[in-house]
C-alpha positions as a LaTeX table, in Angstrom:
\begin{tabular}{lrrr}
\hline
Residue & $x$ (\AA) & $y$ (\AA) & $z$ (\AA) \\
\hline
Met1 & $-60.54$ & 121.95 & $-16.13$ \\
His2 & $-58.14$ & 122.95 & $-13.34$ \\
Lys3 & $-59.19$ & 121.04 & $-10.22$ \\
Glu4 & $-60.84$ & 118.05 & $-11.88$ \\
Phe5 & $-57.89$ & 117.60 & $-14.25$ \\
Gly6 & $-55.40$ & 117.89 & $-11.39$ \\
Lys7 & $-57.25$ & 115.30 & $-9.35$ \\
Lys8 & $-57.33$ & 112.90 & $-12.31$ \\
Leu9 & $-53.64$ & 113.49 & $-13.08$ \\
Lys10 & $-52.60$ & 112.76 & $-9.50$ \\
Glu11 & $-54.80$ & 109.66 & $-9.40$ \\
Leu12 & $-53.26$ & 108.27 & $-12.60$ \\
Arg13 & $-49.70$ & 109.17 & $-11.57$ \\
Glu14 & $-50.09$ & 107.35 & $-8.27$ \\
Lys15 & $-51.85$ & 104.40 & $-9.92$ \\
Phe16 & $-48.87$ & 104.01 & $-12.25$ \\
Gly17 & $-46.47$ & 104.15 & $-9.32$ \\
Leu18 & $-44.82$ & 107.38 & $-10.44$ \\
Phe19 & $-43.51$ & 110.21 & $-8.30$ \\
Gln20 & $-44.00$ & 113.79 & $-9.49$ \\
Ser21 & $-40.29$ & 113.82 & $-10.32$ \\
Asp22 & $-40.68$ & 110.72 & $-12.53$ \\
Leu23 & $-43.53$ & 112.29 & $-14.48$ \\
Ala24 & $-41.70$ & 115.63 & $-14.69$ \\
Lys25 & $-38.69$ & 113.88 & $-16.24$ \\
Glu26 & $-40.90$ & 112.08 & $-18.76$ \\
Met27 & $-42.70$ & 115.34 & $-19.60$ \\
Glu28 & $-39.47$ & 117.38 & $-19.66$ \\
Val29 & $-40.83$ & 119.91 & $-17.18$ \\
Ala30 & $-39.94$ & 120.91 & $-13.62$ \\
Gln31 & $-41.40$ & 118.90 & $-10.74$ \\
Asn32 & $-43.25$ & 121.98 & $-9.46$ \\
Thr33 & $-45.03$ & 122.15 & $-12.83$ \\
Ile34 & $-46.54$ & 118.72 & $-12.17$ \\
Ser35 & $-47.42$ & 119.86 & $-8.65$ \\
Asn36 & $-49.12$ & 123.00 & $-10.00$ \\
Trp37 & $-51.10$ & 120.94 & $-12.52$ \\
Glu38 & $-52.25$ & 118.57 & $-9.78$ \\
Lys39 & $-53.25$ & 121.46 & $-7.50$ \\
Gly40 & $-55.12$ & 123.21 & $-10.31$ \\
Lys41 & $-52.82$ & 126.24 & $-10.17$ \\
Ser42 & $-51.91$ & 125.88 & $-13.84$ \\
Glu43 & $-52.70$ & 123.55 & $-16.69$ \\
Pro44 & $-50.68$ & 121.84 & $-19.42$ \\
Ser45 & $-50.74$ & 122.86 & $-23.05$ \\
Ile46 & $-52.70$ & 120.78 & $-25.54$ \\
Glu47 & $-49.45$ & 119.14 & $-26.64$ \\
Gln48 & $-48.65$ & 118.27 & $-23.03$ \\
Ile49 & $-52.13$ & 116.84 & $-22.49$ \\
Ile50 & $-51.61$ & 114.60 & $-25.52$ \\
Lys51 & $-48.25$ & 113.44 & $-24.16$ \\
Leu52 & $-49.77$ & 112.79 & $-20.71$ \\
Ala53 & $-52.52$ & 110.74 & $-22.35$ \\
Glu54 & $-49.87$ & 108.65 & $-24.13$ \\
Ile55 & $-47.94$ & 108.11 & $-20.91$ \\
Phe56 & $-51.05$ & 106.97 & $-19.06$ \\
Asn57 & $-52.40$ & 104.88 & $-21.95$ \\
Thr58 & $-55.57$ & 106.93 & $-22.20$ \\
Thr59 & $-57.07$ & 109.65 & $-24.38$ \\
Pro60 & $-56.92$ & 113.41 & $-23.86$ \\
Asn61 & $-60.70$ & 113.39 & $-23.29$ \\
Glu62 & $-60.43$ & 110.67 & $-20.66$ \\
Leu63 & $-57.56$ & 112.48 & $-18.98$ \\
Gln64 & $-59.70$ & 115.59 & $-18.72$ \\
Gly65 & $-62.55$ & 113.60 & $-17.19$ \\
Phe66 & $-64.81$ & 113.25 & $-20.21$ \\
Glu67 & $-64.62$ & 109.43 & $-20.34$ \\
Asn68 & $-63.46$ & 106.55 & $-18.13$ \\
Pro69 & $-59.70$ & 105.87 & $-18.40$ \\
Lys70 & $-58.24$ & 102.62 & $-19.68$ \\
Asn71 & $-56.66$ & 100.47 & $-17.00$ \\
Asn72 & $-54.63$ & 98.14 & $-19.18$ \\
Ile73 & $-51.05$ & 99.37 & $-19.03$ \\
Ser74 & $-48.58$ & 96.52 & $-18.91$ \\
Glu75 & $-46.01$ & 96.13 & $-16.16$ \\
Leu76 & $-43.28$ & 96.50 & $-18.80$ \\
Glu77 & $-44.68$ & 99.80 & $-20.01$ \\
Arg78 & $-44.98$ & 101.05 & $-16.41$ \\
Arg79 & $-41.31$ & 100.15 & $-15.80$ \\
Leu80 & $-40.22$ & 101.85 & $-19.04$ \\
Ile81 & $-42.08$ & 105.02 & $-18.08$ \\
Lys82 & $-40.60$ & 105.05 & $-14.59$ \\
Ala83 & $-37.09$ & 104.61 & $-16.04$ \\
Gly84 & $-37.70$ & 107.41 & $-18.55$ \\
Leu85 & $-37.18$ & 105.07 & $-21.49$ \\
Lys86 & $-40.60$ & 104.86 & $-23.13$ \\
Asp87 & $-40.23$ & 107.94 & $-25.34$ \\
Lys88 & $-36.62$ & 107.10 & $-26.15$ \\
Ile89 & $-37.54$ & 103.61 & $-27.33$ \\
Asn90 & $-40.45$ & 104.97 & $-29.37$ \\
Lys91 & $-38.01$ & 107.27 & $-31.20$ \\
Leu92 & $-35.71$ & 104.42 & $-32.31$ \\
Thr93 & $-35.58$ & 103.46 & $-35.96$ \\
Glu94 & $-36.52$ & 99.87 & $-36.79$ \\
Glu95 & $-32.84$ & 99.02 & $-37.20$ \\
Gln96 & $-31.95$ & 100.57 & $-33.84$ \\
Phe97 & $-34.85$ & 98.74 & $-32.19$ \\
Asn98 & $-33.68$ & 95.41 & $-33.63$ \\
Ile99 & $-30.17$ & 96.07 & $-32.28$ \\
Leu100 & $-31.65$ & 96.82 & $-28.86$ \\
Ile101 & $-33.64$ & 93.58 & $-28.91$ \\
Ser102 & $-30.49$ & 91.69 & $-29.89$ \\
Leu103 & $-28.60$ & 93.26 & $-26.97$ \\
Val104 & $-31.37$ & 92.30 & $-24.55$ \\
Asp105 & $-31.42$ & 88.74 & $-25.92$ \\
Asn106 & $-27.63$ & 88.46 & $-25.53$ \\
Phe107 & $-27.84$ & 89.83 & $-21.99$ \\
Leu108 & $-30.49$ & 87.26 & $-21.06$ \\
Ile109 & $-28.47$ & 84.42 & $-22.60$ \\
Ala110 & $-25.34$ & 85.51 & $-20.72$ \\
Asn111 & $-27.33$ & 85.81 & $-17.51$ \\
Asp112 & $-28.79$ & 82.30 & $-17.99$ \\
Asn113 & $-25.29$ & 80.91 & $-18.62$ \\
Lys114 & $-24.07$ & 82.39 & $-15.31$ \\
Lys115 & $-26.85$ & 80.57 & $-13.48$ \\
Asn116 & $-25.97$ & 77.20 & $-15.03$ \\
\hline
\end{tabular}
């Protein structure tokens, strides 16, 4: 899996507009770990492969080169990943999520009022 996986990982990371440091932050690993994965010097654990597949909106099999990857990540999701917020938002309770949406709505309303 080493070289083929590393090539696929680098391809997806670049396609999503992420630096190794961005992906390392999202994966909670050191940047050189991402580099080693991409160079085929080491490989992620099964749990890490699953997390990578979630980040890149694909399946573990696709990530490892067994199937074609999905290419339908939204711009919003890409921005959330780059900002390191995707996992944090996914961990929110429904109540916390509703509060966050309310804050965003209020921010947008205040921003629109400044323009007018």
